[in-house]
Coordinates of C-alpha atoms and ligand atoms in Angstrom, one line a residue:
X1 CA 30.7 31.9 36.2
X2 CA 27.6 31.9 35.4
X3 CA 27.3 30.4 32.0
X4 CA 25.2 31.9 29.8
X5 CA 24.1 30.6 26.7
X6 CA 21.8 32.0 23.2
X7 CA 18.7 31.1 22.9
X8 CA 17.4 31.1 18.8
X9 CA 14.5 32.6 17.5
X10 CA 12.9 33.1 14.7
X11 CA 10.5 36.6 12.9
X12 CA 9.5 37.3 10.1
X13 CA 7.9 40.7 9.2
X14 CA 4.1 41.4 8.2
X15 CA 2.2 43.8 6.8
X16 CA 0.4 46.6 3.8
X17 CA 2.9 47.0 1.0
X18 CA 5.4 50.0 2.0
X19 CA 5.0 50.1 5.6
X20 CA 8.5 50.0 5.9
X21 CA 9.0 46.4 6.9
X22 CA 12.6 46.4 4.9
X23 CA 13.3 49.8 6.0
X24 CA 12.9 48.9 9.4
X25 CA 15.0 45.1 9.0
X26 CA 17.9 47.6 8.2
X27 CA 17.6 49.9 10.5
X28 CA 17.3 46.9 13.2
X29 CA 20.0 44.7 11.5
X30 CA 21.9 47.0 9.2
X31 CA 21.1 44.5 6.3
X32 CA 19.5 44.8 3.4
X33 CA 16.6 42.2 3.4
X34 CA 16.1 43.6 -0.3
X35 CA 18.4 41.3 -2.6
X36 CA 17.1 41.4 -6.0
X37 CA 17.9 44.0 -8.6
X38 CA 14.2 43.6 -9.6
X39 CA 13.5 44.5 -5.9
X40 CA 15.8 47.3 -6.6
X41 CA 14.8 48.5 -9.2
X42 CA 10.4 49.1 -7.8
X43 CA 11.2 49.6 -4.5
X44 CA 9.2 46.8 -3.4
X45 CA 10.0 43.1 -1.9
X46 CA 9.2 40.6 -3.8
X47 CA 11.2 37.6 -2.7
X48 CA 11.1 36.9 0.9
X49 CA 14.7 38.3 2.4
X50 CA 16.3 36.8 5.8
X51 CA 18.4 39.1 8.0
X52 CA 20.2 38.5 11.7
X53 CA 19.4 40.0 15.0
X54 CA 21.7 39.7 18.4
X55 CA 20.2 40.7 21.2
X56 CA 20.4 41.1 25.1
X57 CA 17.0 40.5 26.5
X58 CA 16.2 42.5 30.6
X59 CA 17.6 39.1 32.3
X60 CA 20.6 39.5 30.8
X61 CA 20.0 35.8 28.5
X62 CA 21.6 36.7 24.7
X63 CA 19.3 36.4 22.3
X64 CA 19.6 35.7 17.5
X65 CA 17.4 36.3 16.5
X66 CA 16.6 35.4 12.3
X67 CA 14.7 37.4 10.5
X68 CA 12.5 36.9 7.2
X69 CA 11.3 39.8 6.2
X70 CA 8.2 38.9 3.6
X71 CA 6.7 41.2 0.6
X72 CA 3.3 43.6 1.9
X73 CA 1.9 44.0 -2.3
X74 CA -1.4 41.9 -2.3
X75 CA 0.4 40.0 -5.1
X76 CA 3.3 37.8 -3.1
X77 CA 1.2 36.7 -0.7
X78 CA 1.5 33.8 -1.3
X79 CA 5.8 34.1 -0.4
X80 CA 4.3 36.2 2.4
X81 CA 2.5 32.7 3.4
X82 CA 5.9 30.6 3.0
X83 CA 8.1 32.8 4.6
X84 CA 5.3 33.2 7.7
X85 CA 5.4 29.2 7.9
X86 CA 7.0 28.6 11.1
X87 CA 8.1 31.1 13.6
X88 CA 8.4 33.0 16.5
X89 CA 7.0 36.5 16.2
X90 CA 5.5 38.6 13.7
X91 CA 6.9 41.6 13.1
X92 CA 3.8 43.4 12.5
X93 CA 4.3 47.3 11.3
X94 CA 1.5 49.5 10.3
X95 CA 2.5 52.6 9.0
X96 CA 1.3 56.0 11.2
X97 CA 0.0 58.1 7.7
X98 CA -0.7 54.8 6.4
X99 CA -2.3 52.9 9.0
X100 CA -5.1 49.5 8.6
X101 CA -4.8 48.8 5.4
X102 CA -6.2 45.4 3.6
X103 CA -2.8 43.6 2.9
X104 CA -2.6 44.6 7.1
X105 CA -6.0 43.0 7.5
X106 CA -5.3 39.7 5.4
X107 CA -1.7 39.4 7.1
X108 CA -3.3 39.2 10.2
X109 CA -5.4 36.9 9.5
X110 CA -2.8 34.7 7.8
X111 CA -0.5 35.2 10.8
X112 CA -3.8 33.9 13.2
X113 CA -4.2 31.0 10.5
X114 CA -1.5 29.7 10.8
X115 CA -1.5 30.2 14.7
X116 CA 1.2 32.6 15.1
X117 CA 0.6 33.8 18.9
X118 CA 3.2 36.0 19.4
X119 CA 3.5 39.7 18.2
X120 CA 5.8 43.1 18.1
X121 CA 3.0 45.4 16.6
X122 CA 5.3 48.7 14.9
X123 CA 4.1 51.9 14.0
X124 CA 6.2 52.7 11.1
X125 CA 7.1 57.0 10.4
X126 CA 6.1 58.0 13.0
X127 CA 7.8 60.9 11.7
X128 CA 5.3 61.4 8.6
X129 CA 1.6 60.7 11.5
X130 CA 0.2 60.9 14.3
X131 CA 1.2 58.8 16.9
X132 CA -1.9 58.9 19.3
X133 CA -4.8 58.1 16.7
X134 CA -3.0 55.2 14.4
X135 CA -2.2 53.7 17.9
X136 CA -5.8 54.1 18.9
X137 CA -6.6 52.6 15.1
X138 CA -4.2 49.9 15.7
X139 CA -5.8 48.8 19.5
X140 CA -9.1 48.8 17.9
X141 CA -8.5 46.6 14.5
X142 CA -6.2 43.6 17.5
X143 CA -9.2 44.5 19.6
X144 CA -10.4 40.0 20.0
X145 CA -7.4 39.5 18.8
X146 CA -4.1 37.0 20.1
X147 CA -2.6 40.0 19.7
X148 CA -4.2 42.8 22.0
X149 CA -1.9 43.0 24.2
X150 CA 1.2 42.8 21.9
X151 CA 4.0 46.4 22.1
X152 CA 3.4 48.2 20.2
X153 CA 6.4 51.0 19.5
X154 CA 6.2 53.6 17.5
X155 CA 9.7 54.1 14.9
X156 CA 11.2 56.2 12.3
X157 CA 14.0 54.8 10.1
X158 CA 14.8 59.4 9.1
X159 CA 14.8 60.1 12.4
X160 CA 15.7 56.9 14.0
X161 CA 13.2 57.3 16.7
X162 CA 11.9 54.3 18.2
X163 CA 14.5 51.5 16.7
X164 CA 16.4 50.7 20.5
X165 CA 12.5 51.0 22.1
X166 CA 11.2 48.5 19.0
X167 CA 15.2 45.8 19.9
X168 CA 14.2 46.0 23.8
X169 CA 10.1 45.3 23.4
X170 CA 11.2 41.8 20.9
X171 CA 14.0 41.1 23.4
X172 CA 11.4 41.2 26.6
X173 CA 8.9 39.3 24.2
X174 CA 11.5 36.0 22.9
X175 CA 12.8 36.8 26.9
X176 CA 9.4 35.1 27.9
X177 CA 8.8 32.7 25.0
X178 CA 10.0 29.6 24.9
X179 CA 11.8 28.3 21.4
X180 CA 9.8 26.4 19.1
X181 CA 10.4 22.0 20.0
X182 CA 12.2 20.2 18.1
X183 CA 10.3 17.4 17.7
X184 CA 12.6 15.3 15.9
X185 CA 10.8 14.7 13.1
X186 CA 12.7 16.5 10.6
X187 CA 10.3 18.3 7.0
X188 CA 13.3 20.7 5.6
X189 CA 11.9 24.1 3.3
X190 CA 15.6 25.5 2.7
X191 CA 18.3 23.4 2.2
X192 CA 21.7 23.7 0.7
X193 CA 22.3 20.8 -1.4
X194 CA 24.8 21.4 -4.4
X195 CA 24.1 18.2 -6.2
X196 CA 20.3 18.1 -6.2
X197 CA 18.7 19.3 -9.3
X198 CA 16.1 21.5 -9.5
X199 CA 13.4 21.9 -11.6
X200 CA 10.6 20.4 -13.4
X201 CA 12.3 17.4 -12.3
X202 CA 14.3 18.1 -9.6
X203 CA 13.2 19.7 -6.3
X204 CA 11.5 23.3 -6.8
X205 CA 10.3 25.8 -3.9
X206 CA 7.8 24.4 -1.7
X207 CA 8.9 20.8 -2.3
X208 CA 9.0 19.4 1.6
X209 CA 12.6 16.8 2.0
X210 CA 11.3 14.5 4.7
X211 CA 13.1 11.4 6.3
X212 CA 10.9 7.9 5.0
X213 CA 10.0 6.6 8.3
X214 CA 7.4 9.3 8.8
X215 CA 5.8 7.9 6.1
X216 CA 4.1 8.2 2.7
X217 CA 2.9 12.1 0.6
X218 CA -1.6 11.7 0.7
X219 CA -3.7 13.9 -2.1
X220 CA -6.3 13.1 0.3
X221 CA -6.4 14.8 4.3
X222 CA -9.0 15.8 6.1
X223 CA -9.4 18.9 7.9
X224 CA -10.6 21.4 10.3
X225 CA -11.4 24.3 8.4
X226 CA -11.9 27.6 9.9
X227 CA -13.1 31.9 8.0
X228 CA -12.6 34.2 9.9
X229 CA -15.4 37.2 11.0
X230 CA -12.8 39.5 10.4
X231 CA -13.4 39.2 7.0
X232 CA -15.8 41.9 5.5
X233 CA -19.0 41.4 4.6
X234 CA -20.1 41.5 0.9
X235 CA -16.3 41.3 0.2
X236 CA -15.1 38.8 -1.7
X237 CA -13.3 37.0 0.5
X238 CA -16.2 36.3 2.7
X239 CA -18.0 34.2 0.1
X240 CA -19.2 30.9 1.7
X241 CA -17.3 28.1 0.9
X242 CA -18.9 25.9 -0.7
X243 CA -19.1 21.9 -1.6
X244 CA -16.9 21.5 -4.5
X245 CA -15.2 24.6 -4.2
X246 CA -11.4 25.0 -5.7
X247 CA -9.0 26.5 -4.4
X248 CA -5.5 26.9 -3.4
X249 CA -3.6 25.0 -0.1
X250 CA -1.1 27.1 1.7
X251 CA 0.9 24.3 3.5
X252 CA 4.7 25.6 5.2
X253 CA 6.1 26.7 1.6
X254 CA 4.6 25.5 -1.1
X255 CA 1.3 25.7 -2.5
X256 CA -0.8 23.2 -4.4
X257 CA -4.5 23.2 -5.7
X258 CA -7.2 21.3 -4.4
X259 CA -11.5 20.8 -4.6
X260 CA -13.0 20.8 -0.5
X261 CA -15.9 19.0 0.0
X262 CA -17.9 19.5 3.4
X263 CA -18.2 16.5 6.0
X264 CA -21.7 17.9 7.9
X265 CA -23.0 21.6 6.8
X266 CA -23.6 22.8 3.1
X267 CA -21.1 26.0 3.3
X268 CA -18.5 27.6 5.9
X269 CA -19.3 31.2 6.2
X270 CA -17.4 34.3 7.8
X271 CA -17.1 33.4 11.7
X272 CA -17.7 30.0 10.4
X273 CA -15.3 26.1 11.1
X274 CA -16.2 22.9 9.7
X275 CA -14.9 19.5 8.9
X276 CA -13.5 19.5 5.9
X277 CA -11.9 16.8 3.0
X278 CA -9.3 18.4 0.5
X279 CA -8.7 16.3 -2.3
X280 CA -5.2 17.1 -3.8
X281 CA -3.8 17.9 -6.8
X282 CA -0.4 16.3 -5.6
X283 CA 0.3 14.3 -2.2
X284 CA 1.5 15.5 0.3
X285 CA 3.2 15.0 3.3
X286 CA 1.3 16.7 6.6
X287 CA 0.9 16.2 9.9
X288 CA -2.5 16.1 12.2
X289 CA -1.6 19.8 13.4
X290 CA 0.2 21.0 10.3
X291 CA -1.3 24.4 10.0
X292 CA -2.3 26.0 6.1
X293 CA -4.2 28.4 4.3
X294 CA -7.0 28.7 1.8
X295 CA -6.7 31.0 -1.3
X296 CA -9.3 31.1 -3.6
X297 CA -8.6 29.5 -7.2
X298 CA -7.7 33.4 -8.5
X299 CA -5.1 33.9 -5.1
X300 CA -6.4 36.9 -5.7
X301 CA -8.4 36.1 -2.2
X302 CA -7.9 34.5 2.1
X303 CA -10.7 33.0 2.5
X304 CA -9.8 30.5 5.1
X305 CA -7.6 28.9 7.4
X306 CA -7.6 25.4 8.5
X307 CA -5.6 22.9 10.5
X308 CA -4.6 19.2 9.8
X309 CA -7.4 16.6 11.2
X310 CA -6.0 13.2 9.2
X311 CA -3.1 13.8 7.0
X312 CA -3.5 9.8 5.8
X313 CA -7.4 10.1 4.7
X314 CA -6.6 8.4 1.3
X315 CA -8.3 4.3 2.1
X316 CA -11.3 6.7 4.7
X317 CA -14.2 6.5 3.8
X318 CA -14.6 10.1 4.8
X319 CA -19.3 10.2 5.6
X320 CA -18.3 7.0 7.9
X321 CA -19.6 6.5 11.4
X322 CA -15.2 6.0 12.9
X323 CA -13.7 8.1 11.2
X324 CA -16.7 10.7 11.6
X325 CA -16.0 10.1 15.4
X326 CA -12.2 10.5 15.2
X327 CA -12.8 13.9 13.0
X328 CA -14.6 15.6 15.8
X329 CA -12.9 14.5 18.8
X330 CA -9.5 15.9 17.4
X331 CA -11.3 19.2 16.0
X332 CA -12.1 19.3 20.0
X333 CA -8.4 19.8 20.8
X334 CA -5.8 18.4 18.3
X335 CA -2.9 19.6 20.4
X336 CA -4.0 17.3 23.2
X337 CA -2.0 14.2 22.6
X338 CA -3.7 11.8 24.8
X339 CA -7.1 12.9 23.0
X340 CA -5.4 12.3 19.3
X341 CA -4.5 8.8 20.9
X342 CA -7.5 7.9 21.8
X343 CA -9.8 9.4 19.4
X344 CA -7.2 7.0 16.5
X345 CA -7.4 4.0 19.0
X346 CA -10.9 4.5 18.8
X347 CA -11.9 4.9 15.0
X348 CA -8.7 1.6 14.7
X349 CA -9.4 -0.3 17.6
X350 CA -5.5 -1.1 16.8
X351 CA -2.2 0.5 15.4
X352 CA 1.3 -1.1 15.0
X353 CA 2.9 1.2 18.0
X354 CA 5.6 2.5 16.0
X355 CA 3.2 4.2 13.2
X356 CA 1.2 5.6 16.1
X357 CA 1.2 9.5 16.1
X358 CA 4.2 9.7 13.1
X359 CA 3.0 11.9 11.8
X360 CA 2.1 14.9 13.5
X361 CA 4.2 16.9 15.8
X362 CA 4.5 15.7 19.0
X363 CA 7.7 14.2 19.6
X364 CA 8.6 9.8 19.9
X365 CA 9.4 10.8 23.7
X366 CA 6.2 12.8 24.1
X367 CA 4.1 9.5 22.2
X368 CA 5.6 7.3 24.7
X369 CA 4.9 9.0 27.4
X370 CA 1.7 9.3 27.1
X371 CA 1.3 5.5 25.7
X372 CA 2.8 4.1 28.8
X373 CA 0.9 6.6 30.2
X374 CA -2.4 5.0 29.6
X375 CA -2.2 1.4 29.3
X376 CA -1.4 1.9 33.0
X377 CA -4.4 4.0 33.2
X378 CA -5.9 0.9 31.4
X379 CA -7.1 2.3 28.5
X380 CA -4.9 1.3 25.8
X381 CA -2.3 -2.8 25.7
X382 CA 0.6 -2.5 24.7
X383 CA 2.4 -4.9 23.1
X384 CA 5.9 -5.5 21.3
X385 CA 4.0 -4.0 17.9
X386 CA 1.0 -3.6 18.4
X387 CA -1.4 -0.7 20.2
X388 CA -5.2 -1.2 21.1
X389 CA -7.8 -0.1 22.7
X390 CA -8.3 -1.9 25.9
X391 CA -12.5 -3.1 24.7
X392 CA -11.3 -3.6 21.3
X393 CA -8.3 -5.8 22.3
X394 CA -10.7 -6.9 25.7
X395 CA -13.6 -8.2 23.0
X396 CA -10.9 -10.1 20.4
X397 CA -9.0 -12.5 23.5
X398 CA -12.7 -12.9 24.6
X399 CA -14.4 -13.6 21.5
X400 CA -10.6 -16.2 20.5
X401 CA -11.3 -17.5 24.1
X402 CA -14.7 -18.6 22.9
X403 CA -14.1 -20.0 19.7
X404 CA -11.5 -22.4 21.3
X405 CA -13.5 -23.6 24.2
X406 CA -16.5 -24.1 21.4
X407 CA -13.8 -26.0 19.6
X408 CA -13.0 -27.8 22.5
X409 CA -16.8 -28.4 22.5
X410 CA -17.8 -30.2 19.5
X411 CA -14.1 -32.2 18.0
X412 CA -13.3 -33.1 22.4
X413 CA -10.9 -35.4 19.9
X414 CA -8.7 -33.1 18.3
X415 CA -5.7 -31.2 20.2
X416 CA -6.7 -27.4 19.6
X417 CA -7.8 -24.8 17.3
X418 CA -6.1 -24.5 13.3
X419 CA -4.3 -21.0 13.7
X420 CA -6.2 -20.1 10.5
X421 CA -9.3 -21.6 11.6
X422 CA -9.8 -19.1 14.3
X423 CA -8.1 -16.2 12.9
X424 CA -10.7 -16.5 10.1
X425 CA -13.3 -16.0 13.1
X426 CA -11.7 -13.1 14.5
X427 CA -11.0 -10.7 10.9
X428 CA -8.0 -9.9 11.6
X429 CA -5.7 -8.5 9.0
X430 CA -2.8 -8.2 10.2
X431 CA 0.2 -10.5 11.3
X432 CA 1.7 -8.8 14.3
X433 CA -1.5 -7.8 16.2
X434 CA -3.0 -12.1 16.1
X435 CA 0.6 -13.1 16.6
X436 CA 0.2 -10.5 19.4
X437 CA -3.4 -11.8 20.1
X438 CA -1.7 -15.8 20.0
X439 CA 1.2 -14.7 22.8
X440 CA -1.4 -13.0 24.2
X441 CA -3.7 -16.2 24.9
X442 CA -0.6 -18.3 25.3
X443 CA 0.5 -16.5 28.7
X444 CA -2.5 -16.7 29.9
X445 CA -3.9 -20.5 29.6
X446 CA -3.6 -20.8 26.8
X447 CA -0.8 -23.7 24.5
X448 CA -0.1 -23.6 21.0
X449 CA 1.8 -26.1 19.4
X450 CA 2.3 -25.9 15.6
X451 CA -0.5 -24.3 13.9
X452 CA -2.9 -25.2 16.4
X453 CA -3.9 -23.7 20.1
X454 CA -5.6 -24.9 22.8
X455 CA -6.9 -24.5 26.0
X456 CA -3.5 -25.8 28.6
X457 CA -6.5 -27.3 30.5
X458 CA -7.8 -29.7 27.1
X459 CA -6.9 -33.5 27.2
X460 CA -8.7 -34.1 24.0
X461 CA -10.9 -37.5 24.7
X462 CA -13.2 -39.3 22.1
X463 CA -16.7 -38.7 23.0
X464 CA -18.7 -41.4 23.4
X465 CA -19.8 -42.3 20.4
X466 CA -16.4 -42.8 18.9
X467 CA -15.2 -45.2 21.1
X468 CA -16.3 -48.7 19.6
X469 CA -15.2 -46.3 16.2
X470 CA -11.7 -46.2 17.8
X471 CA -12.0 -49.8 19.4
X472 CA -12.4 -50.5 15.1
X473 CA -9.9 -48.9 14.2
X474 CA -7.4 -50.8 16.9
X475 CA -8.9 -54.3 15.6
X476 CA -8.2 -54.2 12.3
X477 CA -4.9 -53.1 12.9
X478 CA -3.9 -55.4 15.2
X479 CA -4.8 -58.0 13.0
X480 CA -2.1 -57.8 11.2
X481 CA 0.2 -55.7 12.7
X482 CA 2.3 -55.7 10.0
X483 CA 0.6 -55.7 7.2
X484 CA -2.5 -53.1 8.1
X485 CA -5.5 -52.6 5.9
X486 CA -5.3 -49.6 3.4
X487 CA -5.5 -45.8 5.3
X488 CA -8.5 -45.3 3.2
X489 CA -10.0 -48.4 4.4
X490 CA -9.9 -46.8 7.5
X491 CA -11.1 -43.2 7.2
X492 CA -14.3 -43.6 5.0
X493 CA -16.6 -40.8 6.9
X494 CA -16.1 -38.5 9.4
X495 CA -16.2 -40.1 12.6
X496 CA -13.8 -42.8 11.1
X497 CA -11.6 -39.4 10.6
X498 CA -12.8 -38.2 13.6
X499 CA -11.4 -41.3 15.6
X500 CA -8.6 -41.9 13.7
X501 CA -6.3 -38.5 13.8
X502 CA -7.4 -38.7 18.1
X503 CA -4.9 -41.8 17.9
X504 CA -2.2 -41.1 15.8
X505 CA -2.4 -36.8 17.6
X506 CA -2.7 -39.4 21.5
X507 CA 0.5 -41.5 19.8
X508 CA -1.0 -44.8 19.1
X509 CA -0.8 -44.8 15.6
X510 CA 1.8 -44.0 14.4
X511 CA 0.6 -41.9 11.0
X512 CA 3.7 -43.3 7.9
X513 CA 2.2 -42.0 4.7
X514 CA -1.4 -40.9 3.2
X515 CA -1.8 -44.9 2.6
X516 CA -0.7 -46.0 5.0
X517 CA -0.8 -46.3 9.1
X518 CA 0.2 -48.4 11.8
X519 CA 0.0 -49.4 15.3
X520 CA 2.5 -48.0 17.4
X521 CA 4.1 -51.0 19.1
X522 CA 4.1 -52.8 15.5
X523 CA 6.3 -49.4 13.8
X524 CA 8.5 -49.4 16.7
X525 CA 9.3 -53.8 16.2
X526 CA 9.9 -52.5 12.8
X527 CA 12.2 -50.0 13.5
X528 CA 14.3 -52.1 15.5
X529 CA 14.4 -55.0 13.5
X530 CA 15.3 -52.4 10.6
X531 CA 17.9 -51.2 13.1
X532 CA 19.6 -53.9 14.0
X533 CA 19.5 -56.0 10.8
X534 CA 21.3 -52.7 9.4
X535 CA 24.1 -52.5 11.7
X536 CA 24.8 -55.9 11.7
X537 CA 24.9 -56.6 7.6
X538 CA 25.4 -52.1 7.2
X539 CA 23.6 -52.0 4.1
X540 CA 20.7 -54.1 3.2
X541 CA 17.5 -53.4 0.2
X542 CA 14.2 -52.6 0.7
X543 CA 13.1 -56.3 -0.3
X544 CA 15.7 -57.6 1.6
X545 CA 14.2 -55.6 4.6
X546 CA 10.7 -56.6 3.7
X547 CA 11.3 -60.1 3.7
X548 CA 13.0 -59.3 7.5
X549 CA 9.9 -58.2 8.7
X550 CA 7.9 -60.0 6.7
X551 CA 4.8 -57.3 5.1
X552 CA 4.7 -56.3 2.4
X553 CA 6.1 -54.2 -0.9
X554 CA 2.9 -52.0 0.0
X555 CA 3.8 -51.0 3.3
X556 CA 7.7 -51.3 3.8
X557 CA 8.5 -48.6 0.8
X558 CA 6.4 -46.0 3.0
X559 CA 7.8 -47.1 6.6
X560 CA 11.5 -47.3 5.2
X561 CA 10.9 -43.3 3.8
X562 CA 9.3 -42.9 6.9
X563 CA 12.5 -43.7 8.7
X564 CA 14.5 -41.3 6.2
X565 CA 12.4 -38.5 7.6
X566 CA 12.3 -39.1 10.5
X567 CA 16.3 -39.4 10.7
X568 CA 16.9 -43.0 11.5
X569 CA 17.6 -44.2 8.1
X570 CA 19.3 -43.5 4.8
X571 CA 19.0 -44.0 2.0
X572 CA 22.0 -44.2 -0.5
X573 CA 21.1 -46.4 -4.7
X574 CA 18.7 -48.9 -3.6
X575 CA 19.3 -49.4 -0.2
X576 CA 19.7 -48.1 3.0
X577 CA 22.2 -48.0 6.1
X578 CA 22.0 -46.7 9.0
X579 CA 21.8 -42.4 9.6
X580 CA 24.7 -41.2 11.1
X581 CA 22.3 -40.0 14.5
X582 CA 21.1 -43.8 15.3
X583 CA 24.5 -45.6 14.1
X584 CA 26.4 -43.2 17.0
X585 CA 23.2 -44.1 19.1
X586 CA 24.0 -47.6 18.4
X587 CA 27.4 -47.4 18.8
X588 CA 27.0 -46.2 22.5
X589 CA 24.2 -48.8 23.2
X590 CA 26.8 -51.1 22.6
X591 CA 29.4 -50.2 24.3
X592 CA 27.1 -50.0 26.9
X593 CA 26.7 -53.4 26.2
X594 CA 30.4 -54.1 26.2
X595 CA 30.4 -52.5 30.1
X596 CA 27.7 -54.0 31.7
Ligands
LIG601 N1 9.2 59.2 6.3 C1 9.7 57.2 6.8 N2 10.0 57.1 5.2 C2 10.2 55.3 5.9 C3 10.4 55.2 6.9 N3 10.3 53.9 6.8 C4 10.6 53.4 5.4 N4 9.7 54.4 4.8 C5 9.8 54.6 3.2 O1 8.5 54.0 2.9 C6 9.0 53.8 1.7 C7 8.6 51.9 1.5 O2 9.7 51.3 2.5 P1 10.4 50.2 2.9 O3 10.8 49.2 4.0 O4 10.6 48.9 1.2 O5 8.6 49.2 3.0 P2 7.9 47.3 2.2 O6 7.0 47.8 3.6 O7 9.2 46.9 2.8 O8 7.0 47.4 1.7 P3 7.1 45.7 0.2 O9 7.6 44.7 1.3 O10 7.2 45.6 -0.9 O11 5.7 45.6 1.5 C8 11.2 53.5 0.8 O12 10.6 54.9 0.5 C9 10.9 54.0 2.9 O13 12.3 55.4 2.8 C10 10.2 55.9 8.0 O14 10.5 56.1 9.2 N5 9.9 57.2 8.0
LIG602 MG1 10.0 45.4 1.7

């Protein structure tokens, strides 16, 4: 037996006040969506109402649709907008006796701004008007809109005419649609959480509950604004939007006051679109691609709509060339994931991979699929944490290579370049980016030791002019190997310092302390003498060890501290003993000696 699954959709009504929306919802579902006493008394819808409709589609599918019934009255457009924010299908109601009316028009524009693409039109009260002429009028009004081809179904709740037709029209439309994808980024609008406080300090209508990983809310967002070409000339709603215009912006079920700044044109007239910055009175969590409706500040007219291009514009200069490019690119193809990724990486050069398009309507799978495709094409570079545009990345790698090569040339005696120096030269702020660059370098011909990096092939060597300097240092140290001159005397001037650093790095000279350096051979002799003495006596004072070696206090104290640090000896009060490790080593030596 073939399994039949139920598909779920959301429908909202739309249309002028009193045109029969709620009556139609009741006729379709049996549920009266007007619940409030005030609604019953005034015979008008105020708040959103809800009902459920179960249908079977022509292909046998069962369909479950939640219906949101919206108010038509001009005073409640705000509630209407909240109802139609993320629906699959509009049930657009026009009364046959009244025909096309102001809120029929306003609701059509709102549905368009919000990206609703499908509708079924009910020609309600068909018992009261002339079906032919009303249908003709509606077709003319819908010309050039997304609903131009939508079915128009005459209905009457008085005669029950057309109710079944309307059900099948809705079922046919929904049967051909994919339900909205769940892209794994919840932003709830209606929720039932009895423990939450409601009101001024708690949550309010329009507040968004979301998951932390989607990032923080922002009060500056960059958008594409559009003003419908349908607005009647000389009507208040048709007035151009200028820089600094104060408006009410309706996002989802919420509303926030905002000021508009236009990017590259003085005003936005009917039929035009423009990139704009919205400075919101309070921050919101918006996603790139989110659509919204703009009403004038007094909430009399719907004056524009728009799409979010950059939901995190707080720290970005609106008029910088990079942001301009970024917004232009996104404005053209916001639904195209490659365009969105490219535009961001072209603008920022790189991003932490896990933050890329987090605030967008693309799902995680879609994003990682696109990233691997673009990386396969060579457009971007993916590392564990970082995604970078390929030119940006290769430029950094090239510059790093140049910095390191120059440093090797300039200071061939040095082992490599300090990472901090390299980072400053490359002007990299992000730890993650810098680490990614370093690991890329170490996979390709470079080696890192502690806090330095060098070419694998780099062999530190003294430049000619330092050879004699190094010779002088060797001579000075070997004159009295156990009582060498002060380190200060060996590091006066850049040449001495460089040569000394080279000999230390090379291992010829041991860096005992800030005051003392000794030749490696001398250091080994001193260490052996001390170890033998301690292994024989168990412990000894610094003074005994100094006499044993024949050196001075100036040298023995730092040298013993050096042995403590390197795990050869351990200090107990005024005495030194062999550290466990070296004592054990001595024992094995002794055992070995006995055996042979
Ligand atoms: N003759 C006739 N009257 C209808 C029909 N449908 C609705 N009405 C009447 O029209 C009036 C308004 O109907 P509602 O369903 O409340 O209209 P509405 O569009 O929901 O109104 P709002 O929600 O306030 O915008 C009511 O008195 C209904 O009885 C119909 O098919 N024929
Ligand atoms: Mg109603």
